[in-house]
mmCIF file of C-alpha atoms and ligand atoms in Angstrom:
data_model
loop_
_atom_site.group_PDB
_atom_site.id
_atom_site.type_symbol
_atom_site.label_atom_id
_atom_site.label_comp_id
_atom_site.label_asym_id
_atom_site.label_seq_id
_atom_site.Cartn_x
_atom_site.Cartn_y
_atom_site.Cartn_z
ATOM 1 C CA MET S 260 22.792 235.405 -54.563
ATOM 2 C CA ILE S 261 21.644 233.726 -57.874
ATOM 3 C CA GLU S 262 18.004 232.923 -58.410
ATOM 4 C CA PRO S 263 16.843 230.402 -61.249
ATOM 5 C CA ARG S 264 13.688 232.333 -61.682
ATOM 6 C CA GLU S 265 10.981 230.801 -63.752
ATOM 7 C CA GLN S 266 8.962 232.687 -66.408
ATOM 8 C CA LEU S 267 5.690 230.848 -67.117
ATOM 9 C CA THR S 268 4.381 231.655 -70.574
ATOM 10 C CA LEU S 269 1.099 230.397 -72.859
ATOM 11 C CA ASP S 270 2.658 227.360 -75.253
ATOM 12 C CA LEU S 271 -0.057 227.270 -77.929
ATOM 13 C CA ALA S 272 1.688 224.899 -80.261
ATOM 14 C CA GLY S 273 2.162 222.460 -77.177
ATOM 15 C CA LEU S 274 -1.420 222.638 -76.433
ATOM 16 C CA PHE S 275 -2.233 221.737 -80.069
ATOM 17 C CA ALA S 276 0.472 218.930 -79.985
ATOM 18 C CA GLY S 277 -1.218 217.469 -76.857
ATOM 19 C CA GLY S 278 1.451 218.169 -74.721
ATOM 20 C CA ASN S 279 2.165 220.878 -72.183
ATOM 21 C CA VAL S 280 0.045 224.467 -71.922
ATOM 22 C CA LEU S 281 2.837 225.885 -70.292
ATOM 23 C CA ALA S 282 6.107 226.726 -71.029
ATOM 24 C CA ALA S 283 8.695 227.570 -68.563
ATOM 25 C CA ASN S 284 11.580 229.675 -69.501
ATOM 26 C CA ILE S 285 14.162 229.913 -66.715
ATOM 27 C CA GLU S 286 16.425 233.325 -66.358
ATOM 28 C CA TRP S 287 19.452 233.511 -63.734
ATOM 29 C CA ILE S 288 18.908 236.923 -61.790
ATOM 30 C CA ALA S 289 21.697 238.128 -59.735
ATOM 31 C CA LEU S 290 20.491 239.845 -56.509
ATOM 32 C CA ALA S 291 23.388 242.130 -55.322
ATOM 33 C CA PRO S 292 22.307 244.736 -52.396
ATOM 34 C CA HIS S 293 24.856 246.951 -53.652
ATOM 35 C CA LEU S 294 23.167 247.191 -56.840
ATOM 36 C CA ASP S 295 19.737 249.082 -56.775
ATOM 37 C CA ALA S 296 18.359 246.619 -59.468
ATOM 38 C CA GLU S 297 18.004 243.225 -60.042
ATOM 39 C CA ILE S 298 20.545 241.853 -62.608
ATOM 40 C CA LYS S 299 20.030 238.834 -65.452
ATOM 41 C CA ILE S 300 22.669 237.285 -66.217
ATOM 42 C CA ASP S 301 23.135 234.140 -69.119
ATOM 43 C CA ALA S 302 24.733 230.867 -68.146
ATOM 44 C CA SER S 303 28.649 231.633 -69.206
ATOM 45 C CA GLU S 304 28.366 235.044 -66.153
ATOM 46 C CA LEU S 305 27.017 232.424 -63.814
ATOM 47 C CA THR S 306 29.720 229.774 -64.389
ATOM 48 C CA ALA S 307 32.444 232.678 -64.258
ATOM 49 C CA LEU S 308 30.804 233.982 -61.214
ATOM 50 C CA GLY S 309 31.126 230.498 -59.558
ATOM 51 C CA THR S 310 34.844 230.673 -60.244
ATOM 52 C CA MET S 311 35.697 233.961 -58.393
ATOM 53 C CA GLY S 312 35.991 234.442 -54.841
ATOM 54 C CA GLU S 313 34.579 237.486 -53.450
ATOM 55 C CA THR S 314 37.563 238.855 -50.855
ATOM 56 C CA SER S 315 40.616 238.525 -52.659
ATOM 57 C CA TRP S 316 41.208 241.203 -55.668
ATOM 58 C CA THR S 317 42.154 239.236 -58.812
ATOM 59 C CA SER S 318 44.324 240.720 -61.795
ATOM 60 C CA ILE S 319 42.314 240.963 -65.023
ATOM 61 C CA GLY S 320 44.837 239.114 -66.748
ATOM 62 C CA LEU S 321 44.780 236.324 -64.474
ATOM 63 C CA LEU S 322 41.183 236.109 -64.701
ATOM 64 C CA ALA S 323 41.505 236.438 -68.309
ATOM 65 C CA GLN S 324 43.243 232.879 -68.335
ATOM 66 C CA ARG S 325 40.033 231.454 -67.611
ATOM 67 C CA VAL S 326 37.230 233.683 -68.440
ATOM 68 C CA ALA S 327 36.476 234.804 -71.687
ATOM 69 C CA SER S 328 37.044 238.580 -71.887
ATOM 70 C CA ALA S 329 33.640 239.313 -73.253
ATOM 71 C CA VAL S 330 32.290 237.694 -70.184
ATOM 72 C CA ILE S 331 34.565 239.683 -67.801
ATOM 73 C CA GLU S 332 33.842 243.016 -69.562
ATOM 74 C CA SER S 333 30.056 242.053 -69.390
ATOM 75 C CA LEU S 334 30.269 241.314 -65.558
ATOM 76 C CA LEU S 335 31.972 244.720 -64.875
ATOM 77 C CA ARG S 336 29.536 246.839 -67.192
ATOM 78 C CA LYS S 337 26.523 244.744 -64.910
ATOM 79 C CA GLY S 338 28.745 245.726 -61.551
ATOM 80 C CA LEU S 339 28.899 242.072 -60.189
ATOM 81 C CA LEU S 340 32.520 242.306 -60.970
ATOM 82 C CA ILE S 341 33.940 245.352 -59.655
ATOM 83 C CA GLY S 342 37.338 246.800 -60.882
ATOM 84 C CA ASP S 343 39.598 249.017 -58.855
ATOM 85 C CA GLY S 344 40.032 252.125 -61.400
ATOM 86 C CA PRO S 345 38.494 255.408 -60.947
ATOM 87 C CA HIS S 346 35.187 254.836 -62.828
ATOM 88 C CA HIS S 347 34.233 252.129 -60.550
ATOM 89 C CA MET S 348 34.809 253.844 -57.339
ATOM 90 C CA GLY S 349 30.908 254.504 -56.860
ATOM 91 C CA ILE S 350 29.676 251.281 -57.192
ATOM 92 C CA ARG S 351 33.153 249.980 -54.819
ATOM 93 C CA GLU S 352 32.216 252.438 -52.260
ATOM 94 C CA ARG S 353 28.415 250.924 -52.088
ATOM 95 C CA ASP S 354 29.825 247.122 -52.020
ATOM 96 C CA GLU S 355 32.608 248.297 -49.359
ATOM 97 C CA ALA S 356 29.426 249.811 -47.599
ATOM 98 C CA VAL S 357 27.382 246.345 -47.546
ATOM 99 C CA ARG S 358 30.251 244.652 -45.854
ATOM 100 C CA ALA S 359 31.350 247.290 -43.776
ATOM 101 C CA GLY S 360 27.531 247.176 -42.219
ATOM 102 C CA HIS S 361 28.069 243.515 -41.409
ATOM 103 C CA TRP S 362 25.200 242.276 -43.060
ATOM 104 C CA ARG S 363 24.293 238.740 -43.128
ATOM 105 C CA PRO S 364 24.223 238.095 -46.948
ATOM 106 C CA LEU S 365 20.865 236.470 -46.837
ATOM 107 C CA SER S 366 19.206 239.081 -44.654
ATOM 108 C CA ALA S 367 20.726 241.838 -46.609
ATOM 109 C CA VAL S 368 19.130 240.149 -49.941
ATOM 110 C CA ALA S 369 15.817 239.417 -47.850
ATOM 111 C CA HIS S 370 15.916 243.394 -46.744
ATOM 112 C CA TYR S 371 16.822 244.876 -50.133
ATOM 113 C CA PHE S 372 14.693 242.963 -52.575
ATOM 114 C CA SER S 373 11.354 243.118 -50.762
ATOM 115 C CA ARG S 374 11.337 246.981 -50.801
ATOM 116 C CA TRP S 375 8.647 248.570 -52.710
ATOM 117 C CA SER S 376 8.787 251.771 -54.603
ATOM 118 C CA ASP S 377 5.416 253.194 -56.261
ATOM 119 C CA ALA S 378 3.287 250.239 -55.177
ATOM 120 C CA GLY S 379 -0.519 250.879 -54.896
ATOM 121 C CA SER S 380 -2.193 250.617 -57.888
ATOM 122 C CA GLY S 381 -1.199 246.859 -58.553
ATOM 123 C CA GLU S 382 -2.839 243.882 -57.502
ATOM 124 C CA ASP S 383 0.013 243.302 -54.741
ATOM 125 C CA VAL S 384 -1.866 245.444 -52.652
ATOM 126 C CA HIS S 385 -5.370 245.451 -53.515
ATOM 127 C CA VAL S 386 -5.450 241.704 -53.478
ATOM 128 C CA THR S 387 -7.966 241.613 -50.420
ATOM 129 C CA ARG S 388 -9.848 244.913 -51.371
ATOM 130 C CA HIS S 389 -10.670 243.836 -54.863
ATOM 131 C CA ARG S 390 -11.265 239.885 -54.256
ATOM 132 C CA THR S 391 -13.336 239.068 -50.836
ATOM 133 C CA LEU S 392 -12.566 236.440 -48.762
ATOM 134 C CA THR S 393 -15.682 234.393 -50.292
ATOM 135 C CA ASP S 394 -13.382 234.790 -53.571
ATOM 136 C CA LEU S 395 -10.474 233.684 -51.878
ATOM 137 C CA VAL S 396 -12.159 230.473 -50.576
ATOM 138 C CA ARG S 397 -13.617 229.786 -53.813
ATOM 139 C CA GLU S 398 -10.545 229.806 -55.528
ATOM 140 C CA HIS S 399 -8.286 228.189 -53.265
ATOM 141 C CA GLY S 400 -10.169 226.677 -50.849
ATOM 142 C CA ALA S 401 -10.633 227.235 -46.829
ATOM 143 C CA PRO S 402 -7.300 228.417 -45.131
ATOM 144 C CA PRO S 403 -5.301 226.152 -42.879
ATOM 145 C CA SER S 404 -7.354 225.802 -39.669
ATOM 146 C CA HIS S 405 -7.720 228.497 -36.879
ATOM 147 C CA LEU S 406 -6.373 226.158 -34.377
ATOM 148 C CA THR S 407 -3.626 223.705 -33.583
ATOM 149 C CA GLU S 408 -4.587 220.646 -31.453
ATOM 150 C CA ARG S 409 -1.833 218.160 -30.726
ATOM 151 C CA VAL S 410 -3.920 215.923 -27.994
ATOM 152 C CA GLU S 411 -7.306 214.571 -27.765
ATOM 153 C CA LYS S 412 -9.822 216.632 -26.124
ATOM 154 C CA ASP S 413 -10.046 214.239 -22.822
ATOM 155 C CA GLN S 414 -6.013 214.805 -22.434
ATOM 156 C CA ARG S 415 -6.202 218.544 -22.061
ATOM 157 C CA GLN S 416 -5.557 220.081 -18.819
ATOM 158 C CA THR S 417 -8.016 222.775 -18.033
ATOM 159 C CA LEU S 418 -6.829 225.976 -16.622
ATOM 160 C CA SER S 419 -8.842 228.148 -13.780
ATOM 161 C CA GLN S 420 -11.077 230.895 -14.849
ATOM 162 C CA PRO S 421 -8.741 233.782 -15.918
ATOM 163 C CA ARG S 422 -8.912 236.611 -13.513
ATOM 164 C CA ARG S 423 -9.671 240.067 -15.229
ATOM 165 C CA SER S 424 -7.635 243.164 -14.915
ATOM 166 C CA ALA S 425 -7.386 246.587 -16.627
ATOM 167 C CA LEU S 426 -5.062 245.436 -18.864
ATOM 168 C CA ASP S 427 -7.684 242.811 -20.062
ATOM 169 C CA THR S 428 -9.995 245.510 -20.769
ATOM 170 C CA LEU S 429 -7.436 247.704 -22.590
ATOM 171 C CA PHE S 430 -7.029 244.210 -24.869
ATOM 172 C CA ARG S 431 -10.485 243.837 -25.475
ATOM 173 C CA ARG S 432 -10.657 247.530 -26.728
ATOM 174 C CA ARG S 433 -7.603 247.269 -29.356
ATOM 175 C CA ALA S 434 -8.690 247.136 -32.914
ATOM 176 C CA THR S 435 -7.013 248.420 -36.030
ATOM 177 C CA CYS S 436 -8.420 251.503 -36.801
ATOM 178 C CA ARG S 437 -9.266 252.589 -40.491
ATOM 179 C CA ASN S 438 -11.776 255.048 -39.515
ATOM 180 C CA PHE S 439 -9.905 258.385 -38.426
ATOM 181 C CA ASP S 440 -11.711 261.626 -37.653
ATOM 182 C CA THR S 441 -10.458 263.722 -40.722
ATOM 183 C CA GLY S 442 -12.543 266.521 -39.289
ATOM 184 C CA SER S 443 -10.300 267.155 -35.885
ATOM 185 C CA LEU S 444 -7.224 267.670 -34.699
ATOM 186 C CA LEU S 445 -5.214 265.636 -32.289
ATOM 187 C CA GLY S 446 -4.701 267.091 -29.017
ATOM 188 C CA GLU S 447 -0.870 268.145 -28.062
ATOM 189 C CA ALA S 448 -0.761 266.247 -24.736
ATOM 190 C CA ASP S 449 -2.463 263.118 -25.968
ATOM 191 C CA PHE S 450 0.435 263.196 -28.693
ATOM 192 C CA SER S 451 3.312 264.245 -26.284
ATOM 193 C CA ASP S 452 1.961 261.416 -23.886
ATOM 194 C CA LEU S 453 1.976 258.789 -26.415
ATOM 195 C CA LEU S 454 5.173 259.497 -28.203
ATOM 196 C CA HIS S 455 6.867 259.410 -24.699
ATOM 197 C CA ARG S 456 5.389 256.012 -23.536
ATOM 198 C CA VAL S 457 6.059 254.259 -26.375
ATOM 199 C CA LEU S 458 9.249 255.712 -28.370
ATOM 200 C CA GLY S 459 10.558 258.062 -25.693
ATOM 201 C CA CYS S 460 13.445 256.560 -23.276
ATOM 202 C CA HIS S 461 13.378 256.339 -19.211
ATOM 203 C CA ASP S 462 16.515 256.654 -18.741
ATOM 204 C CA VAL S 463 20.195 257.126 -20.659
ATOM 205 C CA VAL S 464 22.906 254.750 -19.344
ATOM 206 C CA GLU S 465 26.777 254.516 -19.968
ATOM 207 C CA VAL S 466 26.793 250.659 -19.940
ATOM 208 C CA ILE S 467 30.204 250.201 -20.265
ATOM 209 C CA PRO S 468 32.750 253.208 -20.889
ATOM 210 C CA GLY S 469 32.296 254.568 -24.375
ATOM 211 C CA ALA S 470 29.072 252.497 -25.005
ATOM 212 C CA MET S 471 25.783 254.434 -24.526
ATOM 213 C CA GLY S 472 22.504 252.485 -23.741
ATOM 214 C CA LEU S 473 18.725 253.286 -23.584
ATOM 215 C CA LYS S 474 15.926 252.181 -21.296
ATOM 216 C CA LYS S 475 12.861 251.979 -22.990
ATOM 217 C CA SER S 476 9.285 250.483 -22.993
ATOM 218 C CA ASN S 477 9.873 247.790 -25.467
ATOM 219 C CA PRO S 478 12.686 245.035 -25.200
ATOM 220 C CA SER S 479 15.313 245.068 -27.650
ATOM 221 C CA GLY S 480 17.844 242.510 -29.068
ATOM 222 C CA GLY S 481 21.215 243.036 -27.626
ATOM 223 C CA GLY S 482 19.702 246.212 -25.667
ATOM 224 C CA LEU S 483 21.056 248.045 -28.573
ATOM 225 C CA HIS S 484 17.455 249.686 -29.282
ATOM 226 C CA PRO S 485 18.322 250.333 -33.247
ATOM 227 C CA LEU S 486 14.900 251.656 -34.420
ATOM 228 C CA GLU S 487 14.222 255.586 -35.075
ATOM 229 C CA ALA S 488 10.855 257.405 -35.402
ATOM 230 C CA TYR S 489 9.997 259.616 -38.157
ATOM 231 C CA LEU S 490 6.633 261.530 -37.987
ATOM 232 C CA LEU S 491 4.338 262.253 -40.616
ATOM 233 C CA VAL S 492 2.209 264.704 -39.207
ATOM 234 C CA ARG S 493 -0.820 265.858 -40.731
ATOM 235 C CA GLY S 494 -3.133 266.759 -38.012
ATOM 236 C CA VAL S 495 -1.953 267.929 -34.421
ATOM 237 C CA GLU S 496 -2.634 270.758 -32.295
ATOM 238 C CA GLY S 497 0.348 273.395 -32.419
ATOM 239 C CA PHE S 498 2.405 271.422 -34.864
ATOM 240 C CA ALA S 499 2.781 272.384 -39.037
ATOM 241 C CA SER S 500 2.096 269.392 -40.809
ATOM 242 C CA GLY S 501 5.269 267.733 -42.201
ATOM 243 C CA LEU S 502 8.090 265.399 -41.633
ATOM 244 C CA TYR S 503 9.915 265.164 -38.233
ATOM 245 C CA HIS S 504 12.200 262.967 -36.418
ATOM 246 C CA TYR S 505 11.614 262.129 -32.821
ATOM 247 C CA HIS S 506 14.519 262.656 -30.595
ATOM 248 C CA VAL S 507 14.094 260.250 -27.891
ATOM 249 C CA ALA S 508 16.443 261.611 -24.999
ATOM 250 C CA GLU S 509 15.071 264.865 -25.342
ATOM 251 C CA HIS S 510 11.336 263.944 -26.128
ATOM 252 C CA ALA S 511 11.531 266.662 -28.764
ATOM 253 C CA LEU S 512 10.338 266.796 -32.426
ATOM 254 C CA GLU S 513 13.097 267.563 -34.905
ATOM 255 C CA PRO S 514 11.709 269.349 -37.919
ATOM 256 C CA LEU S 515 12.779 267.673 -41.420
ATOM 257 C CA THR S 516 10.475 268.728 -44.155
ATOM 258 C CA PRO S 517 7.226 271.075 -43.900
ATOM 259 C CA LEU S 518 4.554 270.071 -46.028
ATOM 260 C CA ASP S 519 1.317 271.801 -46.791
ATOM 261 C CA ALA S 520 -2.045 269.730 -46.198
ATOM 262 C CA ASP S 521 -2.108 268.200 -49.674
ATOM 263 C CA ALA S 522 1.416 267.342 -50.166
ATOM 264 C CA ALA S 523 1.301 265.687 -46.449
ATOM 265 C CA TYR S 524 -1.702 263.503 -47.536
ATOM 266 C CA GLU S 525 -0.320 262.555 -50.966
ATOM 267 C CA LEU S 526 2.984 261.620 -49.179
ATOM 268 C CA ALA S 527 0.996 259.656 -46.437
ATOM 269 C CA ASN S 528 -0.816 257.725 -49.326
ATOM 270 C CA ARG S 529 2.639 257.000 -50.961
ATOM 271 C CA PHE S 530 4.008 255.741 -47.760
ATOM 272 C CA VAL S 531 1.211 253.219 -47.056
ATOM 273 C CA ALA S 532 1.015 252.198 -50.983
ATOM 274 C CA GLY S 533 -2.353 254.113 -51.735
ATOM 275 C CA GLN S 534 -4.201 252.790 -48.641
ATOM 276 C CA ASP S 535 -6.125 256.097 -48.012
ATOM 277 C CA PHE S 536 -8.029 254.708 -44.786
ATOM 278 C CA PHE S 537 -4.717 254.755 -43.143
ATOM 279 C CA SER S 538 -3.184 257.907 -44.937
ATOM 280 C CA ASN S 539 -6.121 259.859 -43.066
ATOM 281 C CA ALA S 540 -4.264 259.327 -39.850
ATOM 282 C CA HIS S 541 -3.393 262.526 -38.154
ATOM 283 C CA VAL S 542 -0.212 260.764 -37.417
ATOM 284 C CA LEU S 543 1.966 258.307 -39.516
ATOM 285 C CA VAL S 544 4.800 256.953 -37.573
ATOM 286 C CA VAL S 545 7.583 255.277 -39.748
ATOM 287 C CA LEU S 546 9.913 252.649 -37.525
ATOM 288 C CA THR S 547 13.200 252.434 -39.311
ATOM 289 C CA ALA S 548 16.229 250.431 -38.192
ATOM 290 C CA ARG S 549 19.966 251.615 -37.857
ATOM 291 C CA PHE S 550 21.348 248.293 -39.151
ATOM 292 C CA ARG S 551 24.943 249.369 -37.987
ATOM 293 C CA ARG S 552 23.704 249.616 -34.361
ATOM 294 C CA THR S 553 22.530 245.782 -34.179
ATOM 295 C CA PHE S 554 25.112 244.274 -36.445
ATOM 296 C CA TRP S 555 27.879 246.046 -34.478
ATOM 297 C CA LYS S 556 27.294 243.640 -31.885
ATOM 298 C CA TYR S 557 25.639 240.540 -34.067
ATOM 299 C CA ARG S 558 28.194 240.580 -37.100
ATOM 300 C CA ASN S 559 27.203 238.761 -40.280
ATOM 301 C CA HIS S 560 24.599 237.232 -37.565
ATOM 302 C CA PRO S 561 21.786 234.813 -38.956
ATOM 303 C CA LYS S 562 19.332 235.881 -36.323
ATOM 304 C CA ALA S 563 20.454 239.685 -35.911
ATOM 305 C CA TYR S 564 17.622 240.926 -38.878
ATOM 306 C CA ARG S 565 14.950 239.073 -37.542
ATOM 307 C CA ALA S 566 15.435 240.537 -34.142
ATOM 308 C CA ILE S 567 15.281 243.801 -35.904
ATOM 309 C CA VAL S 568 11.951 243.008 -37.391
ATOM 310 C CA LEU S 569 10.559 241.435 -34.298
ATOM 311 C CA GLU S 570 11.094 244.755 -31.964
ATOM 312 C CA ALA S 571 9.049 246.689 -34.565
ATOM 313 C CA GLY S 572 6.637 244.379 -33.567
ATOM 314 C CA HIS S 573 6.658 245.180 -29.950
ATOM 315 C CA VAL S 574 6.758 248.813 -30.540
ATOM 316 C CA SER S 575 3.720 248.383 -32.924
ATOM 317 C CA GLN S 576 1.873 246.569 -30.162
ATOM 318 C CA ASN S 577 2.796 249.239 -27.418
ATOM 319 C CA LEU S 578 1.503 251.964 -29.746
ATOM 320 C CA TYR S 579 -1.750 250.406 -30.258
ATOM 321 C CA LEU S 580 -2.172 249.862 -26.551
ATOM 322 C CA ALA S 581 -1.280 253.428 -25.601
ATOM 323 C CA ALA S 582 -3.524 254.558 -28.454
ATOM 324 C CA THR S 583 -6.190 252.650 -27.079
ATOM 325 C CA GLU S 584 -5.903 253.865 -23.448
ATOM 326 C CA LEU S 585 -5.974 257.239 -24.769
ATOM 327 C CA GLY S 586 -9.353 256.710 -26.552
ATOM 328 C CA LEU S 587 -7.463 256.850 -30.134
ATOM 329 C CA GLY S 588 -7.209 254.811 -33.017
ATOM 330 C CA ALA S 589 -4.011 253.206 -34.089
ATOM 331 C CA TYR S 590 -3.061 250.980 -36.959
ATOM 332 C CA VAL S 591 0.332 248.961 -38.225
ATOM 333 C CA THR S 592 0.951 248.179 -41.829
ATOM 334 C CA ALA S 593 4.011 246.117 -43.295
ATOM 335 C CA ALA S 594 2.487 247.090 -47.241
ATOM 336 C CA ILE S 595 4.724 250.134 -47.286
ATOM 337 C CA ASN S 596 6.532 251.616 -49.931
ATOM 338 C CA GLU S 597 10.344 251.617 -48.287
ATOM 339 C CA ILE S 598 12.284 253.040 -51.245
ATOM 340 C CA ASP S 599 9.845 256.116 -51.406
ATOM 341 C CA ILE S 600 10.139 256.577 -47.425
ATOM 342 C CA GLU S 601 13.803 256.570 -47.596
ATOM 343 C CA LYS S 602 13.808 259.137 -50.679
ATOM 344 C CA ALA S 603 11.749 261.253 -48.565
ATOM 345 C CA LEU S 604 13.567 261.219 -45.332
ATOM 346 C CA GLY S 605 17.138 261.020 -47.288
ATOM 347 C CA LEU S 606 18.172 257.524 -45.941
ATOM 348 C CA ASP S 607 20.527 255.388 -47.397
ATOM 349 C CA PRO S 608 18.982 252.108 -47.190
ATOM 350 C CA LEU S 609 22.782 250.276 -46.413
ATOM 351 C CA GLN S 610 22.480 252.290 -43.056
ATOM 352 C CA GLU S 611 19.101 252.970 -42.347
ATOM 353 C CA SER S 612 15.755 251.894 -43.522
ATOM 354 C CA PRO S 613 12.091 251.466 -42.858
ATOM 355 C CA ILE S 614 10.555 248.317 -41.165
ATOM 356 C CA VAL S 615 7.054 249.220 -40.696
ATOM 357 C CA VAL S 616 4.708 252.247 -40.731
ATOM 358 C CA CYS S 617 2.470 252.822 -37.718
ATOM 359 C CA GLY S 618 -0.670 255.490 -37.304
ATOM 360 C CA PHE S 619 -2.395 257.062 -34.589
ATOM 361 C CA GLY S 620 -5.402 259.724 -34.104
ATOM 362 C CA PRO S 621 -8.844 260.590 -33.106
ATOM 363 C CA ARG S 622 -11.585 257.893 -34.495
ATOM 364 C CA ALA S 623 -14.243 259.042 -36.678
ATOM 365 C CA ASP S 624 -17.838 259.194 -35.243
ATOM 366 C CA ARG S 625 -19.144 256.683 -37.633
ATOM 367 C CA ARG S 626 -17.368 253.723 -38.652
ATOM 368 C CA THR S 627 -17.604 253.736 -43.018
ATOM 369 C CA MET S 628 -14.644 251.179 -43.563
ATOM 370 C CA LEU S 629 -14.322 247.436 -42.154
ATOM 371 C CA GLU S 630 -12.466 246.960 -38.811
ATOM 372 C CA PHE S 631 -12.733 243.826 -36.738
ATOM 373 C CA ASP S 632 -14.376 244.307 -33.819
ATOM 374 C CA PRO S 633 -16.412 241.150 -32.841
ATOM 375 C CA LEU S 634 -16.848 242.347 -29.272
ATOM 376 C CA GLY S 635 -18.822 245.357 -30.260
ATOM 377 C CA THR S 636 -16.219 247.457 -28.021
ATOM 378 C CA VAL S 637 -15.327 250.207 -30.440
ATOM 379 C CA TRP S 638 -18.460 250.593 -32.415
ATOM 380 C CA ASP S 639 -22.269 249.812 -32.124
ATOM 381 C CA GLU S 640 -24.376 247.904 -33.708
ATOM 382 C CA ASN S 641 -25.426 250.967 -36.013
ATOM 383 C CA GLY S 642 -21.670 251.358 -36.822
ATOM 384 C CA ARG S 643 -21.542 254.693 -34.378
ATOM 385 C CA ARG S 644 -18.516 255.038 -31.915
ATOM 386 C CA ARG S 645 -19.149 253.997 -28.443
HETATM 387 C C1 FMN I 159 2.487 243.257 -39.304
HETATM 388 C C2 FMN I 159 1.228 243.675 -39.668
HETATM 389 C C3 FMN I 159 0.638 244.083 -40.769
HETATM 390 C C4 FMN I 159 -0.325 244.477 -41.199
HETATM 391 N N1 FMN I 159 -0.508 245.283 -42.481
HETATM 392 C C5 FMN I 159 -1.930 245.448 -42.739
HETATM 393 C C6 FMN I 159 -2.161 246.014 -44.115
HETATM 394 O O1 FMN I 159 -1.426 246.540 -44.586
HETATM 395 N N2 FMN I 159 -3.615 246.592 -44.294
HETATM 396 C C7 FMN I 159 -4.505 246.630 -43.454
HETATM 397 O O2 FMN I 159 -5.405 247.166 -43.485
HETATM 398 N N3 FMN I 159 -4.054 245.994 -42.010
HETATM 399 C C8 FMN I 159 -2.762 245.310 -41.725
HETATM 400 N N4 FMN I 159 -2.756 245.193 -40.394
HETATM 401 C C9 FMN I 159 -3.822 244.627 -39.723
HETATM 402 C C10 FMN I 159 -4.839 243.322 -39.623
HETATM 403 O O3 FMN I 159 -5.451 243.268 -40.786
HETATM 404 C C11 FMN I 159 -5.499 243.439 -38.589
HETATM 405 O O4 FMN I 159 -4.722 243.222 -37.256
HETATM 406 C C12 FMN I 159 -6.066 242.054 -38.324
HETATM 407 O O5 FMN I 159 -7.265 242.084 -39.175
HETATM 408 C C13 FMN I 159 -6.968 241.823 -37.115
HETATM 409 O O6 FMN I 159 -7.429 242.948 -36.600
HETATM 410 P P1 FMN I 159 -7.556 243.375 -35.242
HETATM 411 O O7 FMN I 159 -6.069 244.097 -35.417
HETATM 412 O O8 FMN I 159 -8.540 244.574 -35.352
HETATM 413 O O9 FMN I 159 -7.485 242.837 -34.103
HETATM 414 C C14 FMN I 159 -1.517 244.228 -40.192
HETATM 415 C C15 FMN I 159 -1.443 243.867 -38.943
HETATM 416 C C16 FMN I 159 0.204 243.185 -38.764
HETATM 417 C C17 FMN I 159 0.516 242.803 -37.481
#
């Protein structure tokens, strides 16, 4: 994908001449998931790329009849043209891996180039921490309305008073936790129950000969269950802190990397981009997607990536509810350093990459960080846990 990216600069000469204050400079940026970085290209490279297909191999001699050699050389250096010689092997393999994964190009670009590394000190993450909602309203005006109303009030058909069930009580007690009890451990029984309820499988089935499927608590696009759970355990009774993979069929942890307490906290902080109120959780759950499992069925499909992202939302809500039922706090965050997580877990992002991070553990007795609890089901008016 090629993006015409605009860079705005202050144009003092223009200002004094009574013209535009801002000068726009447009650069062409190539976004290619087989390359790790965004690549700047110039107009001649852009034009040249527009004359080449992406499927058939072309001899360099034929290409040189219509594209200047310097442009060919430059595109080869940048990895946007790929040669069949040995020194292009690495990049050729990456390109072949993108193709073999059956990614929809738009989805591949959206996923690849929205991944963060080492975010946490910049404005992106802190935007609502350093600028209050009052600041936002002052700068941008009020947000769009909290309600959508499509007909006049007298045209609405009122429903009967809803009946209450235990599920309603659970929903009313659910609140994103930003106050974990750093002085206690999560009990092993709660840990085990929650993992099995939310992430474990109820059955393993040979759906058709040679194709195995899982039955789990959440629905899954195509029934393929492409999500995996990796745990960063920081405070669980009977488990050393470190990174683990959850084995869904055996309901067991697979130890990956042991970490001392400080290293586990540092890594947690990196995973959730410096949101230290989330790093404090006793367990962080990284939900990754094994894209090929879904794309095996939905090849180059416009909805496949969206289905995977939606599925992570289902798991997250189940995790909130299971934690709430056990009297624990839980959260979900999309502000995560995917690239750092991939490195820590040894994942190749072309095959498997994080979608979201959740966390859970016992709540603190006192609320020090903001939570949204207008019903007062979690905290009393003095900020003490009910
Ligand atoms: C996909 C998603 C991403 C979220 N990311 C963050 C986050 O990065 N930091 C944070 O403090 N809360 C995050 N939240 C939690 C929301 O802030 C929270 O749900 C919202 O304020 C409403 O509060 P409640 O969950 O207690 O009802 C996220 C929620 C969702 C669904």
